[in-house]
């Protein structure tokens, strides 16, 4: 029989039992929808990470605390301190910008509105390293920084979190923890590139953060941006040399801190996301396989129900192969239709989540092609057995079947 | 010329350990353009015989030539091709596909013959005209009377211009008036040269044909010209 004929007759058969067909395809629909939604969300995450990393600029290095390792035993994390920042700043042979980052969340209040927001204790160089524009008010003065004044520069979304207008907050006092801080500047929006919103941060002088807000001297990170006269590896070596000296590490011992080049981190992130995506796809394909078993079950029922029809078709000249193809095409078509519905459903779920979360949108083309192809293969695999049963029916017996 | 030559045909079914001899040595010929009836009591082997000479089944023993070709030893695919080209079936229960129109039902054998869409619908319309249903081609079986459904089935059996038409109790599901209409149609086809083998319980129907082969217990008891 012609291929086009088997397709129309398969469509007819699916239509004739529409509700049952949809229920059968449900597992395929859910499986495909899960693949599409999860893989796209993974893609979005990847994209968000890439965006936020490229926001930092490629010349930015970060120094984070590490562990000491002695005779294979790892110690606790060795904190980075403000002294480390000063040691780097004292290096006059390299022109670089250095800023500490002391970070933590605090309850912030304005009039009667409350919000839990990230507080970043740092210096004015932080803004130029990350290209954050403070376009209303000013950055910290030398006096603010040295004396740990109670001043704050707020991200562009902080006002909204505190239930007011941006302009209202400039030169007003907000309460961080339990004392009050004067807003001296408002940063331009950076836009959300990832999971947390950089525009919700509140910046204070690092001394202020250390002494008044967090009451600690260790910092979370030191960010370094080289002016470009030295290559990144050279700058990394310089950082290591200086910090090893201040940390009193003797030659041959490992570093107790880590220096990150963000382009490496990006690579690592990509790999992690890929592994995650593969795992998700694997789990979802199990659902597709389960769907395949459902399809096989229904195809077997359908073969039994249509025994007389099969007998008749054979009496009219259908070969075993004709019958085989008819039922396989039906199973594959059922799975492809399920797959396509799943793609639409999964994309809808993804788009609504992504737009709600303001994630960057990625079109998961390979996931779409992959999952529909996989559905078709599931149909082929699980359709063969019922189809063979149909093809092998004895026409003389099948015709008499009641 | 003989369309069918059957020699010492035997068919044995095995149900578990029990042997059921449905045919025990049947020998006869059927000439071209002959209208014969096979008669016999229930369980005598009529349907079994029709299945074998209709190439739906193969004999356990014996020889069968259709149009001079030995069919007994043919493969499944070869038999399918013969059923498609040489044989037309009409069943007691019509066996129409319920979701398809009369035209689509009649076109079905042509699909398996790999005939293109246009030629298919032309031939099917011709066959439906032959049975007087030109005005019902877009009706589904449920929208047709029993007699009309059986006429669609006859059109489907004729559409490939088969060498022989088998009708297994074609009037069994019809009242006597529509049954007569179907018989009139079969006679008309026979007058145009169509070879027909009719299987029936009813003496009244058998006597309308040219020849009655009477079987009992898997053997021919009598073979008479009417
Ligand atoms: N597939 C089968 N398996 C086992 N026995 C069978 C099979 N088909 C037919 N028989 C047996 O073979 C014998 C002949 O059956 P057949 O159907 O040919 O009778 P029939 O003359 O057509 O009867 P009826 O007039 O009731 O249709 C019966 O005893 C029947 O039980
Ligand atoms: Mg019978």
Short mmCIF file of C-alpha atoms in Angstrom, two decimals, chain A residues 22-347:
data_model
loop_
_atom_site.label_atom_id
_atom_site.label_comp_id
_atom_site.label_asym_id
_atom_site.label_seq_id
_atom_site.Cartn_x
_atom_site.Cartn_y
_atom_site.Cartn_z
CA UNK A 22 -5.15 11.28 23.89
CA UNK A 23 -5.13 9.38 27.17
CA UNK A 24 -2.67 6.91 25.69
CA UNK A 25 -0.44 9.69 24.48
CA UNK A 26 -0.62 11.44 27.85
CA UNK A 27 2.61 9.97 29.18
CA UNK A 28 4.32 10.92 25.93
CA UNK A 29 2.83 14.41 26.20
CA UNK A 30 4.02 14.81 29.79
CA UNK A 31 7.44 13.37 29.03
CA UNK A 32 8.04 15.65 26.09
CA UNK A 33 6.67 18.67 27.92
CA UNK A 34 9.03 17.94 30.81
CA UNK A 35 12.01 17.63 28.49
CA UNK A 36 11.22 20.86 26.70
CA UNK A 37 10.43 22.87 29.84
CA UNK A 38 13.39 21.62 31.86
CA UNK A 39 15.95 21.75 29.10
CA UNK A 40 14.89 25.31 28.21
CA UNK A 41 15.01 26.35 31.84
CA UNK A 42 18.52 24.89 31.97
CA UNK A 43 19.37 26.86 28.86
CA UNK A 44 18.03 30.00 30.45
CA UNK A 45 20.12 29.43 33.55
CA UNK A 46 23.18 28.91 31.40
CA UNK A 47 22.44 32.07 29.49
CA UNK A 48 21.83 34.02 32.70
CA UNK A 49 25.16 32.89 34.11
CA UNK A 50 26.90 33.81 30.90
CA UNK A 51 25.26 37.22 30.92
CA UNK A 52 26.19 37.97 34.48
CA UNK A 53 29.73 36.80 33.92
CA UNK A 54 30.17 38.88 30.82
CA UNK A 55 28.73 41.81 32.77
CA UNK A 56 31.77 41.58 34.97
CA UNK A 57 34.05 42.05 32.06
CA UNK A 58 36.69 39.61 31.10
CA UNK A 59 39.51 41.38 32.89
CA UNK A 60 38.02 40.82 36.34
CA UNK A 61 39.62 38.33 38.70
CA UNK A 62 38.14 37.34 42.02
CA UNK A 63 39.95 36.12 45.07
CA UNK A 64 37.93 33.94 47.42
CA UNK A 65 38.85 32.13 50.64
CA UNK A 66 40.34 28.66 50.36
CA UNK A 67 41.46 25.81 52.57
CA UNK A 68 44.90 24.86 53.70
CA UNK A 69 45.91 21.32 52.97
CA UNK A 70 48.48 19.61 55.13
CA UNK A 71 49.36 15.93 54.67
CA UNK A 72 46.16 15.43 52.79
CA UNK A 73 44.02 16.92 55.57
CA UNK A 74 42.07 19.99 54.72
CA UNK A 75 41.77 22.73 57.31
CA UNK A 76 38.82 25.06 57.75
CA UNK A 77 38.48 27.92 55.31
CA UNK A 78 41.11 30.59 55.86
CA UNK A 79 39.27 33.89 55.77
CA UNK A 80 40.27 36.83 53.62
CA UNK A 81 40.62 40.02 55.59
CA UNK A 82 40.80 43.71 54.92
CA UNK A 83 44.56 43.43 55.49
CA UNK A 84 44.77 41.33 52.33
CA UNK A 85 43.07 44.10 50.39
CA UNK A 86 45.50 46.63 51.80
CA UNK A 87 48.47 44.45 50.89
CA UNK A 88 47.29 44.30 47.29
CA UNK A 89 46.68 48.03 47.23
CA UNK A 90 50.19 48.66 48.47
CA UNK A 91 51.64 47.00 45.38
CA UNK A 92 52.63 50.00 43.33
CA UNK A 93 54.26 48.23 40.35
CA UNK A 94 50.98 47.06 38.89
CA UNK A 95 48.14 49.38 38.01
CA UNK A 96 44.96 47.65 39.01
CA UNK A 97 41.74 48.36 40.73
CA UNK A 98 40.94 46.42 43.86
CA UNK A 99 37.75 46.26 45.85
CA UNK A 100 36.67 44.09 48.76
CA UNK A 101 33.24 42.58 48.93
CA UNK A 102 31.74 41.91 52.35
CA UNK A 103 28.30 40.59 51.80
CA UNK A 104 25.27 39.56 53.75
CA UNK A 105 21.53 40.06 53.94
CA UNK A 106 19.94 42.45 56.43
CA UNK A 107 16.53 43.73 57.21
CA UNK A 108 16.15 47.18 55.69
CA UNK A 109 13.42 49.63 56.68
CA UNK A 110 12.11 52.85 55.27
CA UNK A 111 9.27 54.52 57.15
CA UNK A 112 7.00 51.49 57.62
CA UNK A 113 8.19 49.28 54.74
CA UNK A 114 10.50 46.36 55.42
CA UNK A 115 12.63 44.23 53.10
CA UNK A 116 15.42 41.73 53.47
CA UNK A 117 18.12 42.92 51.08
CA UNK A 118 21.73 42.08 50.26
CA UNK A 119 24.23 44.52 51.79
CA UNK A 120 27.62 44.85 50.11
CA UNK A 121 30.45 46.51 52.02
CA UNK A 122 33.04 47.75 49.57
CA UNK A 123 34.93 50.77 48.22
CA UNK A 124 34.27 53.16 45.35
CA UNK A 125 36.45 51.14 42.97
CA UNK A 126 33.84 48.39 43.07
CA UNK A 127 31.60 50.51 40.86
CA UNK A 128 34.22 51.12 38.22
CA UNK A 129 35.37 47.47 38.25
CA UNK A 130 31.87 46.24 37.51
CA UNK A 131 30.91 49.22 35.39
CA UNK A 132 28.11 50.23 37.76
CA UNK A 133 27.10 53.82 37.10
CA UNK A 134 26.03 55.87 40.11
CA UNK A 135 24.03 58.44 38.20
CA UNK A 136 22.17 60.12 41.03
CA UNK A 137 24.10 61.45 44.01
CA UNK A 138 27.71 60.40 44.54
CA UNK A 139 30.01 57.49 45.26
CA UNK A 140 31.69 57.18 48.67
CA UNK A 141 34.12 59.95 49.68
CA UNK A 142 37.53 59.22 51.18
CA UNK A 143 36.09 60.37 54.49
CA UNK A 144 33.14 57.93 54.24
CA UNK A 145 35.51 55.06 53.55
CA UNK A 146 38.18 55.76 56.12
CA UNK A 147 35.86 56.63 58.95
CA UNK A 148 33.18 54.09 58.19
CA UNK A 149 30.39 56.64 57.83
CA UNK A 150 26.76 55.59 57.89
CA UNK A 151 26.12 56.20 54.20
CA UNK A 152 24.66 53.95 51.50
CA UNK A 153 24.44 53.74 47.74
CA UNK A 154 21.39 51.83 46.65
CA UNK A 155 20.61 49.76 43.59
CA UNK A 156 17.85 51.00 41.34
CA UNK A 157 15.26 48.48 42.56
CA UNK A 158 15.80 49.05 46.29
CA UNK A 159 13.31 51.92 46.40
CA UNK A 160 10.64 49.68 44.90
CA UNK A 161 11.36 47.00 47.50
CA UNK A 162 10.87 49.64 50.18
CA UNK A 163 7.60 50.76 48.69
CA UNK A 164 8.64 54.15 47.45
CA UNK A 165 10.00 56.07 44.52
CA UNK A 166 13.68 56.09 43.59
CA UNK A 167 14.00 59.89 43.77
CA UNK A 168 12.29 59.99 47.16
CA UNK A 169 15.10 58.03 48.75
CA UNK A 170 18.04 60.17 47.63
CA UNK A 171 19.57 61.93 50.69
CA UNK A 172 16.95 60.33 52.95
CA UNK A 173 17.71 57.96 55.79
CA UNK A 174 17.00 54.26 55.64
CA UNK A 175 17.41 51.82 58.51
CA UNK A 176 19.78 48.90 58.03
CA UNK A 177 19.77 46.48 60.92
CA UNK A 178 19.08 48.87 63.74
CA UNK A 179 20.75 52.12 62.81
CA UNK A 180 20.03 54.61 60.19
CA UNK A 181 22.01 55.33 57.01
CA UNK A 182 21.93 58.25 54.65
CA UNK A 183 21.38 57.38 50.98
CA UNK A 184 24.07 59.31 49.10
CA UNK A 185 23.75 57.72 45.67
CA UNK A 186 21.54 55.59 43.45
CA UNK A 187 23.00 53.23 40.90
CA UNK A 188 21.76 52.85 37.38
CA UNK A 189 19.86 49.62 36.64
CA UNK A 190 22.09 46.72 35.63
CA UNK A 191 19.25 44.45 34.72
CA UNK A 192 18.69 40.98 36.04
CA UNK A 193 21.05 38.52 34.47
CA UNK A 194 20.47 35.62 36.74
CA UNK A 195 18.92 34.24 39.84
CA UNK A 196 19.38 37.25 42.10
CA UNK A 197 18.75 40.79 41.11
CA UNK A 198 21.90 42.95 41.27
CA UNK A 199 19.72 46.04 41.36
CA UNK A 200 18.47 45.14 44.83
CA UNK A 201 21.86 45.55 46.46
CA UNK A 202 22.75 48.25 48.98
CA UNK A 203 26.37 49.34 49.04
CA UNK A 204 28.06 50.74 52.15
CA UNK A 205 31.71 51.53 52.93
CA UNK A 206 33.49 48.31 53.83
CA UNK A 207 34.56 49.62 57.26
CA UNK A 208 30.94 50.47 57.98
CA UNK A 209 29.88 46.98 56.98
CA UNK A 210 32.60 45.42 59.08
CA UNK A 211 32.13 47.47 62.25
CA UNK A 212 28.51 48.49 62.27
CA UNK A 213 26.54 45.98 60.23
CA UNK A 214 28.14 42.54 60.23
CA UNK A 215 30.59 42.90 63.11
CA UNK A 216 33.27 40.80 61.44
CA UNK A 217 36.57 41.39 59.71
CA UNK A 218 36.57 38.61 57.12
CA UNK A 219 35.35 39.45 53.66
CA UNK A 220 33.71 37.24 51.07
CA UNK A 221 35.71 38.21 48.04
CA UNK A 222 38.28 40.56 46.64
CA UNK A 223 37.70 41.68 43.07
CA UNK A 224 40.64 42.81 40.96
CA UNK A 225 40.60 44.43 37.56
CA UNK A 226 43.87 44.90 35.78
CA UNK A 227 44.31 48.02 33.73
CA UNK A 228 45.43 45.87 30.86
CA UNK A 229 49.18 46.34 30.75
CA UNK A 230 49.62 42.86 32.19
CA UNK A 231 47.97 39.68 31.03
CA UNK A 232 45.52 37.88 33.32
CA UNK A 233 47.97 35.08 34.21
CA UNK A 234 50.60 37.67 35.14
CA UNK A 235 48.13 39.49 37.36
CA UNK A 236 47.10 36.18 38.93
CA UNK A 237 50.72 35.40 39.72
CA UNK A 238 51.18 38.84 41.28
CA UNK A 239 48.10 38.35 43.46
CA UNK A 240 49.36 34.96 44.58
CA UNK A 241 52.81 36.32 45.37
CA UNK A 242 51.43 39.12 47.54
CA UNK A 243 48.81 37.06 49.35
CA UNK A 244 51.20 34.18 50.03
CA UNK A 245 53.46 36.71 51.70
CA UNK A 246 50.69 38.20 53.86
CA UNK A 247 49.36 34.74 54.70
CA UNK A 248 52.83 33.56 55.59
CA UNK A 249 52.80 30.54 53.29
CA UNK A 250 56.20 28.94 52.93
CA UNK A 251 57.41 27.78 49.52
CA UNK A 252 56.03 24.38 48.53
CA UNK A 253 52.87 24.85 50.53
CA UNK A 254 49.56 25.26 48.75
CA UNK A 255 47.63 28.51 48.55
CA UNK A 256 44.94 28.99 51.19
CA UNK A 257 42.90 31.16 48.87
CA UNK A 258 41.71 30.83 45.30
CA UNK A 259 41.94 33.20 42.37
CA UNK A 260 39.23 32.87 39.75
CA UNK A 261 39.38 33.91 36.21
CA UNK A 262 35.71 34.28 35.30
CA UNK A 263 36.15 32.87 31.84
CA UNK A 264 37.16 29.60 33.50
CA UNK A 265 34.18 29.73 35.76
CA UNK A 266 32.01 30.23 32.73
CA UNK A 267 33.40 27.05 31.19
CA UNK A 268 32.84 25.14 34.40
CA UNK A 269 29.29 26.43 34.68
CA UNK A 270 28.62 25.38 31.14
CA UNK A 271 29.80 21.87 31.87
CA UNK A 272 27.74 21.62 35.03
CA UNK A 273 24.65 22.85 33.25
CA UNK A 274 25.25 20.35 30.46
CA UNK A 275 25.49 17.49 32.93
CA UNK A 276 22.32 18.69 34.61
CA UNK A 277 20.49 19.00 31.31
CA UNK A 278 21.55 15.50 30.31
CA UNK A 279 20.31 14.13 33.60
CA UNK A 280 16.99 15.90 33.23
CA UNK A 281 16.61 14.64 29.70
CA UNK A 282 17.42 11.14 30.93
CA UNK A 283 14.76 11.24 33.60
CA UNK A 284 12.23 12.63 31.16
CA UNK A 285 13.01 9.94 28.63
CA UNK A 286 12.03 7.36 31.23
CA UNK A 287 8.61 8.98 31.20
CA UNK A 288 8.61 8.63 27.43
CA UNK A 289 9.46 4.95 27.76
CA UNK A 290 6.62 4.49 30.23
CA UNK A 291 4.44 6.24 27.67
CA UNK A 292 5.66 3.76 25.09
CA UNK A 293 4.46 0.86 27.21
CA UNK A 294 1.05 2.54 27.37
CA UNK A 295 1.05 2.89 23.62
CA UNK A 296 1.94 -0.77 23.22
CA UNK A 297 -0.86 -1.74 25.56
CA UNK A 298 -3.44 0.27 23.64
CA UNK A 299 -2.12 -0.97 20.30
CA UNK A 300 -2.58 -4.55 21.51
CA UNK A 301 -6.14 -3.74 22.53
CA UNK A 302 -6.68 -2.08 19.19
CA UNK A 303 -5.35 -5.09 17.29
CA UNK A 304 -7.74 -7.36 19.17
CA UNK A 305 -10.65 -5.02 18.63
CA UNK A 306 -9.93 -4.77 14.96
CA UNK A 307 -9.27 -8.45 14.32
CA UNK A 308 -12.16 -8.66 11.84
CA UNK A 309 -10.97 -5.53 10.05
CA UNK A 310 -7.50 -7.05 9.76
CA UNK A 311 -9.01 -10.28 8.43
CA UNK A 312 -11.01 -8.31 5.89
CA UNK A 313 -8.01 -6.28 4.76
CA UNK A 314 -6.07 -9.49 4.28
CA UNK A 315 -8.94 -11.04 2.35
CA UNK A 316 -8.88 -8.01 0.07
CA UNK A 317 -5.18 -8.46 -0.61
CA UNK A 318 -3.24 -6.82 2.21
CA UNK A 319 0.10 -8.52 2.73
CA UNK A 320 1.61 -9.08 6.16
CA UNK A 321 3.85 -6.13 5.49
CA UNK A 322 0.89 -3.88 4.64
CA UNK A 323 -0.73 -4.68 7.99
CA UNK A 324 2.57 -4.37 9.84
CA UNK A 325 3.19 -0.93 8.39
CA UNK A 326 -0.38 0.19 9.04
CA UNK A 327 -0.11 -0.51 12.76
CA UNK A 328 3.45 0.75 13.16
CA UNK A 329 2.55 3.98 11.40
CA UNK A 330 -0.40 4.30 13.73
CA UNK A 331 1.78 3.84 16.82
CA UNK A 332 4.42 6.26 15.55
CA UNK A 333 1.83 8.83 14.57
CA UNK A 334 0.21 8.58 17.98
CA UNK A 335 3.59 9.18 19.64
CA UNK A 336 4.52 12.03 17.30
CA UNK A 337 1.20 13.75 17.92
CA UNK A 338 1.77 13.26 21.66
CA UNK A 339 5.29 14.62 21.23
CA UNK A 340 4.08 17.70 19.37
CA UNK A 341 1.40 18.42 21.96
CA UNK A 342 4.11 17.99 24.59
CA UNK A 343 6.36 20.46 22.79
CA UNK A 344 3.61 23.06 22.73
CA UNK A 345 2.74 22.42 26.37
CA UNK A 346 6.37 22.40 27.52
CA UNK A 347 7.16 25.59 25.63
#
